[in-house]
Amino acid sequence: MERKTGTISRGIRCPIIREGDDLAKIVCDSVIDAAKCDGFELRDRDVIAVTESIVARSQGNYASIDAIAQDVREKLGGKTVGVIFPILSRNRFAICLKGIAMGAEKIVLMLSYPSDEVGNHLITLDQLDEAGVNPYSDVLTLEKYRELFGENKHEFTGVDYVDYYASIIRESGAECEIIFSNQAKSILDYTDCVLTCDIHTRARTKRLLKAAGAKTVCGLDDILNHSVNGSGFNEAFGLLGSNKSTENSVKLFPRNCEPFVKKTQELINQACGKHVEVMVYGDGAFKDPQGKIWELADPCVSPAYTEGLKGTPNELKLKYLADNDFKDLSGDELKSAISKKITEKEGSLVGNMASQGTTPRQFTDLIGSLCDLTSGSGDKGTPVVLVQGYFDNYTN
C-alpha cells in the first residue's frame, strides 16, 4: 500500500540526564524503546535530534558566577566596564550580568532600543514616533528614557528590564549607569573597556569599537572560553548560549559534540541496521509574530551534526508545476507527470523558477526549528526528537 504520510516529528521521552551519563547509549535505547512501545520502525535517513541542554548536562559544562567575575576582571581590568547590547532575558542574561558586575567597580549598561537583538521590546515603534526619537542616532540617558517612556514592563514576563538589570548590578556590588543607544561607539564616551553582549552581530560590533579607539573589547564569546579554576567553558562560544542553572551558576553551551553525534549514529546502526542522521540542536530560528521575539538566542541552531545533514533543500514547488508546466493535466496523469519531473531533477535548482518559494535555509536550521517546537522548553520531558520522512518527496 502507498504510504500516506510525509514528515513526522516525535518527541522521545528520556531519563533525567546527569553529569557523566553515557548519553549516546541513553538516546539510542530511548529511541528504540519508543519505537517498540508505539509501534513504529526506524528507517534510513531518519533524524535523531538531541537538545543541547542534555548534552551540556552530561558533559558537566557548568560555571559559577565567581568564575565569570574572575574572567571579566582579568580581561577587562575590573574598573569601569561598558556592557552593551545584552538581550533582555532572565534565563539567558541576568545570571551572566550578575557575574559580570561582580568583576567590575562600575557597569555602564547600554541597551539597544526599541528592542534587543532577538526582538524583546522595551518600547514600541509607535512610542518612538510619538516622542520624535530617532533610534539610529539618538542616545538617551536613563532620565530622558523615563521622561519620554515611563515604566515599560515586558508583555509576557511582566518585568521592567531596565530596573531589573540595574538592581542586579547594584546588588552585585557595582555602581550602575544606564544609557540607550544603537551605535556601538556611543559607549566610548563613558569607558574604553567594553564587553559587547550581542550574539549574531558580535563580530561587526567588535570591529566598530576597535576602529573607534576602544582600549579593550571582549564579547560574551571571549568570557569563559577557557576554564577558570576548573569551571566549565566553551572555546568557541564562551558565555554565548548559556542558561541559568542555579542562582549562582550557568549551564554553558555544549562543547566538542562531534564524537557524541557519531557515536549515537553508530549505536543505532549496530542496534537495528539503519543509517540515521544525528544532530544537537538549541534554539530554533523563527520569529513569534505576537511577541515579536526571534527565537534564536543561541549562537547557532546546531553545534554538531552528522555528514548527511549538510546542505540546503533542493526542491521543486509542486503548486508551481501544477499551475504552469502541467496546468492541463489532472488526476493520475498529473501525479505521474509531477513524479517524473521530481525524479529527473539534476544538480542545483538555484535560479529555476520551479523551485521558487522553497526555503533556502540549511537543513540543520530547518530541522532544528522543527525539533525546538516539538520538544518545547518546559515540562514535556522529550529532549530527544525523532524526525522521519524529512528527506522524502512526492515520489517516495
Short mmCIF file of C-alpha atoms in Angstrom, two decimals:
data_model
loop_
_atom_site.label_atom_id
_atom_site.label_comp_id
_atom_site.label_asym_id
_atom_site.label_seq_id
_atom_site.Cartn_x
_atom_site.Cartn_y
_atom_site.Cartn_z
CA MET A 1 0.00 0.00 0.00
CA GLU A 2 1.21 3.52 -0.80
CA ARG A 3 2.42 5.42 2.25
CA LYS A 4 0.08 8.32 3.07
CA THR A 5 2.27 10.30 5.48
CA GLY A 6 5.22 12.57 4.91
CA THR A 7 7.36 14.14 7.62
CA ILE A 8 6.63 13.03 11.18
CA SER A 9 8.19 14.62 14.26
CA ARG A 10 8.07 12.67 17.54
CA GLY A 11 9.21 13.78 20.96
CA ILE A 12 11.08 10.94 22.69
CA ARG A 13 10.98 10.67 26.46
CA CYS A 14 14.27 10.01 28.24
CA PRO A 15 15.55 9.65 31.80
CA ILE A 16 16.75 12.81 33.55
CA ILE A 17 20.36 13.26 32.43
CA ARG A 18 23.17 13.79 34.90
CA GLU A 19 26.87 14.58 34.51
CA GLY A 20 28.87 11.58 33.35
CA ASP A 21 25.92 9.68 31.86
CA ASP A 22 26.57 7.74 28.64
CA LEU A 23 24.25 10.00 26.66
CA ALA A 24 24.71 8.28 23.29
CA LYS A 25 23.59 4.94 24.77
CA ILE A 26 20.68 6.56 26.62
CA VAL A 27 19.48 8.27 23.43
CA CYS A 28 19.82 5.09 21.39
CA ASP A 29 17.96 2.98 23.97
CA SER A 30 15.23 5.62 24.38
CA VAL A 31 14.54 5.84 20.64
CA ILE A 32 14.45 2.07 20.19
CA ASP A 33 12.21 1.63 23.26
CA ALA A 34 9.84 4.31 21.91
CA ALA A 35 9.66 2.54 18.55
CA LYS A 36 8.74 -0.76 20.26
CA CYS A 37 6.23 0.89 22.58
CA ASP A 38 4.44 2.96 19.93
CA GLY A 39 4.72 0.52 17.05
CA PHE A 40 6.84 2.38 14.51
CA GLU A 41 10.08 1.39 12.78
CA LEU A 42 13.28 3.31 12.25
CA ARG A 43 14.23 3.96 8.64
CA ASP A 44 17.39 5.04 6.83
CA ARG A 45 17.84 8.83 6.87
CA ASP A 46 15.64 9.33 9.91
CA VAL A 47 16.98 12.19 12.02
CA ILE A 48 17.61 11.89 15.75
CA ALA A 49 17.97 15.34 17.27
CA VAL A 50 19.16 15.90 20.83
CA THR A 51 18.71 19.18 22.67
CA GLU A 52 21.93 20.94 23.59
CA SER A 53 20.80 21.15 27.20
CA ILE A 54 21.20 17.45 27.97
CA VAL A 55 24.46 17.26 26.04
CA ALA A 56 25.90 20.02 28.23
CA ARG A 57 24.45 18.36 31.33
CA SER A 58 26.12 15.05 30.50
CA GLN A 59 29.39 16.92 29.95
CA GLY A 60 29.06 18.77 33.26
CA ASN A 61 29.63 22.03 31.40
CA TYR A 62 28.73 24.46 34.19
CA ALA A 63 30.35 27.57 35.62
CA SER A 64 29.81 29.74 38.69
CA ILE A 65 29.26 33.48 38.70
CA ASP A 66 32.56 33.70 40.60
CA ALA A 67 34.33 32.20 37.57
CA ILE A 68 32.58 34.72 35.30
CA ALA A 69 33.61 37.56 37.60
CA GLN A 70 37.25 36.47 37.67
CA ASP A 71 37.45 36.18 33.89
CA VAL A 72 35.80 39.58 33.38
CA ARG A 73 38.13 41.18 35.92
CA GLU A 74 41.23 39.70 34.28
CA LYS A 75 40.21 40.54 30.71
CA LEU A 76 38.56 43.94 31.20
CA GLY A 77 40.52 45.42 34.10
CA GLY A 78 37.96 45.38 36.91
CA LYS A 79 37.26 49.14 36.84
CA THR A 80 34.55 50.75 34.67
CA VAL A 81 33.21 48.32 32.07
CA GLY A 82 30.75 49.15 29.32
CA VAL A 83 28.27 46.30 28.90
CA ILE A 84 26.47 46.82 25.61
CA PHE A 85 23.65 45.25 23.60
CA PRO A 86 22.57 42.49 26.01
CA ILE A 87 19.34 40.63 25.32
CA LEU A 88 16.51 41.08 27.81
CA SER A 89 16.24 37.68 29.44
CA ARG A 90 16.03 36.38 32.99
CA ASN A 91 17.17 32.95 31.85
CA ARG A 92 19.80 33.90 29.30
CA PHE A 93 21.50 37.05 30.54
CA ALA A 94 20.51 38.06 34.06
CA ILE A 95 22.70 35.46 35.75
CA CYS A 96 25.62 36.36 33.44
CA LEU A 97 25.15 40.03 34.31
CA LYS A 98 25.43 39.14 37.98
CA GLY A 99 28.86 37.61 37.42
CA ILE A 100 29.96 40.43 35.09
CA ALA A 101 29.04 43.09 37.66
CA MET A 102 30.95 41.21 40.36
CA GLY A 103 34.04 41.62 38.18
CA ALA A 104 33.90 45.43 37.92
CA GLU A 105 33.65 48.54 40.08
CA LYS A 106 31.17 50.22 37.74
CA ILE A 107 28.97 49.00 34.90
CA VAL A 108 27.78 51.36 32.19
CA LEU A 109 24.91 49.35 30.72
CA MET A 110 23.98 50.35 27.18
CA LEU A 111 20.69 48.91 25.96
CA SER A 112 19.57 48.87 22.35
CA TYR A 113 16.10 50.23 21.70
CA PRO A 114 13.21 49.89 20.91
CA SER A 115 14.12 46.19 21.23
CA ASP A 116 17.05 43.93 21.86
CA GLU A 117 18.73 41.84 19.19
CA VAL A 118 16.24 38.98 19.38
CA GLY A 119 13.11 41.13 19.47
CA ASN A 120 12.29 41.67 23.14
CA HIS A 121 10.85 45.18 23.16
CA LEU A 122 11.47 47.87 25.75
CA ILE A 123 9.11 50.21 23.92
CA THR A 124 7.16 50.19 20.67
CA LEU A 125 7.94 51.88 17.39
CA ASP A 126 4.77 53.89 17.84
CA GLN A 127 6.12 55.25 21.13
CA LEU A 128 9.31 56.31 19.35
CA ASP A 129 7.33 58.05 16.64
CA GLU A 130 5.20 59.90 19.18
CA ALA A 131 8.29 61.02 21.12
CA GLY A 132 10.13 62.13 17.97
CA VAL A 133 13.12 59.95 18.81
CA ASN A 134 15.45 58.61 16.11
CA PRO A 135 16.76 55.22 17.32
CA TYR A 136 19.52 55.25 14.69
CA SER A 137 21.21 58.35 16.09
CA ASP A 138 19.78 59.44 19.45
CA VAL A 139 21.49 58.48 22.70
CA LEU A 140 19.19 58.58 25.72
CA THR A 141 20.12 58.78 29.38
CA LEU A 142 18.04 56.83 31.88
CA GLU A 143 16.41 60.08 32.99
CA LYS A 144 15.45 61.00 29.42
CA TYR A 145 14.16 57.50 28.75
CA ARG A 146 11.90 57.63 31.82
CA GLU A 147 10.73 61.15 30.97
CA LEU A 148 9.70 60.06 27.47
CA PHE A 149 8.50 56.50 28.04
CA GLY A 150 7.98 55.91 31.76
CA GLU A 151 7.94 52.35 33.07
CA ASN A 152 7.65 49.61 30.46
CA LYS A 153 7.02 46.04 31.53
CA HIS A 154 7.56 43.16 29.13
CA GLU A 155 4.31 41.86 27.64
CA PHE A 156 4.85 38.25 28.66
CA THR A 157 7.15 38.37 31.71
CA GLY A 158 5.79 41.49 33.39
CA VAL A 159 9.36 42.61 34.07
CA ASP A 160 10.72 46.14 33.65
CA TYR A 161 14.13 45.01 32.42
CA VAL A 162 15.73 48.42 32.91
CA ASP A 163 15.02 48.34 36.66
CA TYR A 164 15.71 44.61 36.85
CA TYR A 165 19.18 44.82 35.30
CA ALA A 166 20.06 47.91 37.35
CA SER A 167 19.14 46.11 40.56
CA ILE A 168 21.26 43.07 39.62
CA ILE A 169 24.30 45.28 39.01
CA ARG A 170 23.94 47.18 42.29
CA GLU A 171 23.21 44.06 44.35
CA SER A 172 26.40 42.54 42.90
CA GLY A 173 28.43 45.39 44.37
CA ALA A 174 29.00 47.60 41.33
CA GLU A 175 27.95 51.14 40.56
CA CYS A 176 25.44 51.35 37.71
CA GLU A 177 24.76 53.84 34.92
CA ILE A 178 22.31 53.12 32.09
CA ILE A 179 22.10 54.63 28.62
CA PHE A 180 20.21 53.72 25.46
CA SER A 181 21.83 53.66 22.03
CA ASN A 182 22.09 51.56 18.89
CA GLN A 183 25.53 52.89 17.97
CA ALA A 184 28.33 50.78 19.47
CA LYS A 185 30.76 53.71 19.67
CA SER A 186 28.39 55.64 21.97
CA ILE A 187 29.77 53.66 24.90
CA LEU A 188 33.23 55.15 24.36
CA ASP A 189 32.03 58.46 25.82
CA TYR A 190 31.82 56.59 29.14
CA THR A 191 34.59 53.96 29.08
CA ASP A 192 37.11 52.41 26.70
CA CYS A 193 36.79 48.90 28.19
CA VAL A 194 33.80 47.23 26.58
CA LEU A 195 32.05 43.89 26.83
CA THR A 196 29.71 43.52 23.86
CA CYS A 197 26.90 41.07 24.54
CA ASP A 198 25.21 40.79 21.15
CA ILE A 199 25.04 37.34 19.61
CA HIS A 200 24.80 37.30 15.84
CA THR A 201 26.25 40.77 15.20
CA ARG A 202 29.17 40.49 17.63
CA ALA A 203 31.96 40.40 15.05
CA ARG A 204 30.81 43.68 13.48
CA THR A 205 30.35 45.33 16.88
CA LYS A 206 33.87 44.39 17.94
CA ARG A 207 35.26 45.72 14.68
CA LEU A 208 33.45 49.05 15.04
CA LEU A 209 34.57 49.51 18.64
CA LYS A 210 38.21 48.79 17.86
CA ALA A 211 38.11 51.14 14.87
CA ALA A 212 36.64 53.88 17.12
CA GLY A 213 39.54 53.60 19.55
CA ALA A 214 38.35 51.26 22.31
CA LYS A 215 41.21 50.13 24.54
CA THR A 216 39.81 46.68 25.38
CA VAL A 217 36.99 44.88 23.59
CA CYS A 218 35.59 41.49 24.51
CA GLY A 219 32.42 39.66 23.54
CA LEU A 220 30.47 37.14 25.58
CA ASP A 221 32.22 34.57 23.41
CA ASP A 222 35.54 35.70 24.95
CA ILE A 223 34.36 35.14 28.55
CA LEU A 224 34.80 31.56 29.79
CA ASN A 225 36.33 30.46 26.51
CA HIS A 226 38.77 28.61 28.77
CA SER A 227 38.39 27.01 32.18
CA VAL A 228 38.66 29.27 35.22
CA ASN A 229 39.67 27.39 38.36
CA GLY A 230 38.25 24.15 36.97
CA SER A 231 35.00 25.64 35.66
CA GLY A 232 33.23 24.56 32.50
CA PHE A 233 33.95 26.55 29.36
CA ASN A 234 33.29 26.73 25.64
CA GLU A 235 36.28 27.54 23.47
CA ALA A 236 34.14 28.63 20.52
CA PHE A 237 31.24 30.46 22.18
CA GLY A 238 32.21 31.30 25.77
CA LEU A 239 29.09 32.51 27.59
CA LEU A 240 27.01 32.65 24.42
CA GLY A 241 24.23 30.07 24.52
CA SER A 242 24.40 29.74 28.29
CA ASN A 243 21.32 29.35 30.51
CA LYS A 244 20.65 29.91 34.17
CA SER A 245 21.25 26.74 36.18
CA THR A 246 21.03 27.99 39.78
CA GLU A 247 21.04 31.45 41.36
CA ASN A 248 24.83 31.34 41.25
CA SER A 249 25.72 29.27 38.18
CA VAL A 250 25.13 28.84 34.47
CA LYS A 251 24.96 25.87 32.15
CA LEU A 252 27.16 26.60 29.15
CA PHE A 253 26.57 25.66 25.51
CA PRO A 254 27.94 22.14 24.93
CA ARG A 255 31.42 21.73 23.51
CA ASN A 256 33.06 19.12 21.28
CA CYS A 257 29.77 17.44 20.31
CA GLU A 258 31.03 15.68 17.17
CA PRO A 259 32.07 12.46 18.96
CA PHE A 260 28.60 12.27 20.53
CA VAL A 261 26.65 12.53 17.25
CA LYS A 262 28.92 10.00 15.54
CA LYS A 263 28.69 7.53 18.43
CA THR A 264 24.88 7.80 18.53
CA GLN A 265 24.74 7.16 14.77
CA GLU A 266 26.97 4.09 15.18
CA LEU A 267 24.95 2.67 18.10
CA ILE A 268 21.68 2.93 16.14
CA ASN A 269 23.29 1.20 13.17
CA GLN A 270 24.58 -1.60 15.42
CA ALA A 271 21.20 -1.99 17.12
CA CYS A 272 18.90 -2.07 14.08
CA GLY A 273 20.98 -1.75 10.93
CA LYS A 274 19.67 1.69 9.99
CA HIS A 275 21.75 4.65 8.89
CA VAL A 276 20.25 7.62 10.71
CA GLU A 277 21.46 11.20 10.91
CA VAL A 278 22.09 12.76 14.33
CA MET A 279 22.28 16.39 15.38
CA VAL A 280 22.50 18.50 18.53
CA TYR A 281 20.07 21.42 18.48
CA GLY A 282 19.43 24.54 20.52
CA ASP A 283 17.06 27.38 19.78
CA GLY A 284 15.11 27.23 16.55
CA ALA A 285 15.38 30.07 14.06
CA PHE A 286 11.89 31.52 13.83
CA LYS A 287 10.01 34.65 14.88
CA ASP A 288 6.93 34.98 17.07
CA PRO A 289 4.50 37.39 15.39
CA GLN A 290 2.76 38.27 18.67
CA GLY A 291 5.70 38.90 20.98
CA LYS A 292 8.00 39.89 18.06
CA ILE A 293 10.70 37.64 19.51
CA TRP A 294 13.20 35.98 17.20
CA GLU A 295 13.79 32.70 18.99
CA LEU A 296 17.47 32.29 18.17
CA ALA A 297 19.27 33.37 21.36
CA ASP A 298 21.86 30.61 20.90
CA PRO A 299 24.91 31.36 18.75
CA CYS A 300 23.77 28.74 16.25
CA VAL A 301 20.90 26.26 15.86
CA SER A 302 23.13 23.19 15.72
CA PRO A 303 26.69 22.97 17.08
CA ALA A 304 27.23 19.45 15.69
CA TYR A 305 25.63 17.08 13.19
CA THR A 306 26.47 14.07 11.05
CA GLU A 307 27.57 14.33 7.43
CA GLY A 308 24.16 13.71 5.85
CA LEU A 309 22.69 16.90 7.36
CA LYS A 310 24.99 19.24 5.47
CA GLY A 311 23.43 21.39 2.78
CA THR A 312 20.13 23.02 1.89
CA PRO A 313 16.88 21.75 0.30
CA ASN A 314 16.90 21.31 -3.47
CA GLU A 315 13.20 21.01 -4.13
CA LEU A 316 10.64 21.74 -6.81
CA LYS A 317 7.47 23.64 -5.95
CA LEU A 318 4.57 21.29 -6.65
CA LYS A 319 1.96 24.02 -6.96
CA TYR A 320 4.15 25.85 -9.49
CA LEU A 321 4.38 22.71 -11.61
CA ALA A 322 0.65 22.07 -11.30
CA ASP A 323 -0.27 25.66 -12.25
CA ASN A 324 2.29 26.08 -15.04
CA ASP A 325 4.09 23.12 -16.60
CA PHE A 326 1.14 20.75 -16.19
CA LYS A 327 -1.84 23.08 -15.97
CA ASP A 328 -3.83 21.00 -18.48
CA LEU A 329 -3.39 17.72 -16.59
CA SER A 330 -5.29 16.26 -13.64
CA GLY A 331 -5.69 13.08 -11.59
CA ASP A 332 -3.25 10.23 -12.13
CA GLU A 333 -1.87 11.86 -15.26
CA LEU A 334 -0.89 14.97 -13.26
CA LYS A 335 0.57 12.89 -10.45
CA SER A 336 2.64 10.86 -12.91
CA ALA A 337 3.96 13.96 -14.69
CA ILE A 338 4.99 15.68 -11.46
CA SER A 339 6.60 12.49 -10.12
CA LYS A 340 8.61 12.15 -13.32
CA LYS A 341 9.74 15.79 -13.06
CA ILE A 342 10.94 15.25 -9.49
CA THR A 343 12.74 12.02 -10.41
CA GLU A 344 14.54 13.70 -13.29
CA LYS A 345 15.75 16.80 -11.43
CA GLU A 346 19.52 17.10 -11.55
CA GLY A 347 22.03 19.41 -9.92
CA SER A 348 21.23 22.64 -8.12
CA LEU A 349 17.84 24.22 -8.73
CA VAL A 350 19.05 27.70 -7.74
CA GLY A 351 17.53 30.16 -10.22
CA ASN A 352 14.99 27.66 -11.53
CA MET A 353 11.51 29.21 -11.39
CA ALA A 354 10.03 25.83 -10.50
CA SER A 355 11.88 25.98 -7.16
CA GLN A 356 10.72 29.49 -6.18
CA GLY A 357 9.11 29.65 -2.76
CA THR A 358 11.06 26.69 -1.39
CA THR A 359 13.01 27.53 1.74
CA PRO A 360 16.71 28.38 1.06
CA ARG A 361 17.97 27.51 4.54
CA GLN A 362 20.35 24.93 5.97
CA PHE A 363 18.87 21.54 6.78
CA THR A 364 20.10 21.86 10.36
CA ASP A 365 18.34 25.22 10.82
CA LEU A 366 15.07 23.89 9.41
CA ILE A 367 15.13 20.59 11.28
CA GLY A 368 16.42 22.25 14.46
CA SER A 369 13.49 24.68 14.39
CA LEU A 370 11.05 21.81 13.94
CA CYS A 371 12.65 19.98 16.87
CA ASP A 372 12.64 23.04 19.13
CA LEU A 373 8.92 23.45 18.54
CA THR A 374 8.34 19.73 19.13
CA SER A 375 10.30 19.43 22.37
CA GLY A 376 9.44 22.85 23.81
CA SER A 377 11.41 24.28 26.73
CA GLY A 378 9.16 23.30 29.62
CA ASP A 379 7.95 20.07 31.15
CA LYS A 380 7.26 17.86 28.13
CA GLY A 381 10.19 15.64 29.05
CA THR A 382 11.15 14.96 25.43
CA PRO A 383 14.71 16.27 24.97
CA VAL A 384 15.19 13.92 22.01
CA VAL A 385 13.19 14.29 18.81
CA LEU A 386 12.88 11.69 16.06
CA VAL A 387 12.10 13.17 12.64
CA GLN A 388 11.03 10.69 9.98
CA GLY A 389 10.40 11.28 6.30
CA TYR A 390 12.07 14.69 6.19
CA PHE A 391 14.09 13.81 3.10
CA ASP A 392 11.17 12.14 1.33
CA ASN A 393 9.46 13.73 -1.65
CA TYR A 394 6.25 13.16 -3.58
CA THR A 395 7.69 10.08 -5.31
CA ASN A 396 8.62 8.09 -2.17
#
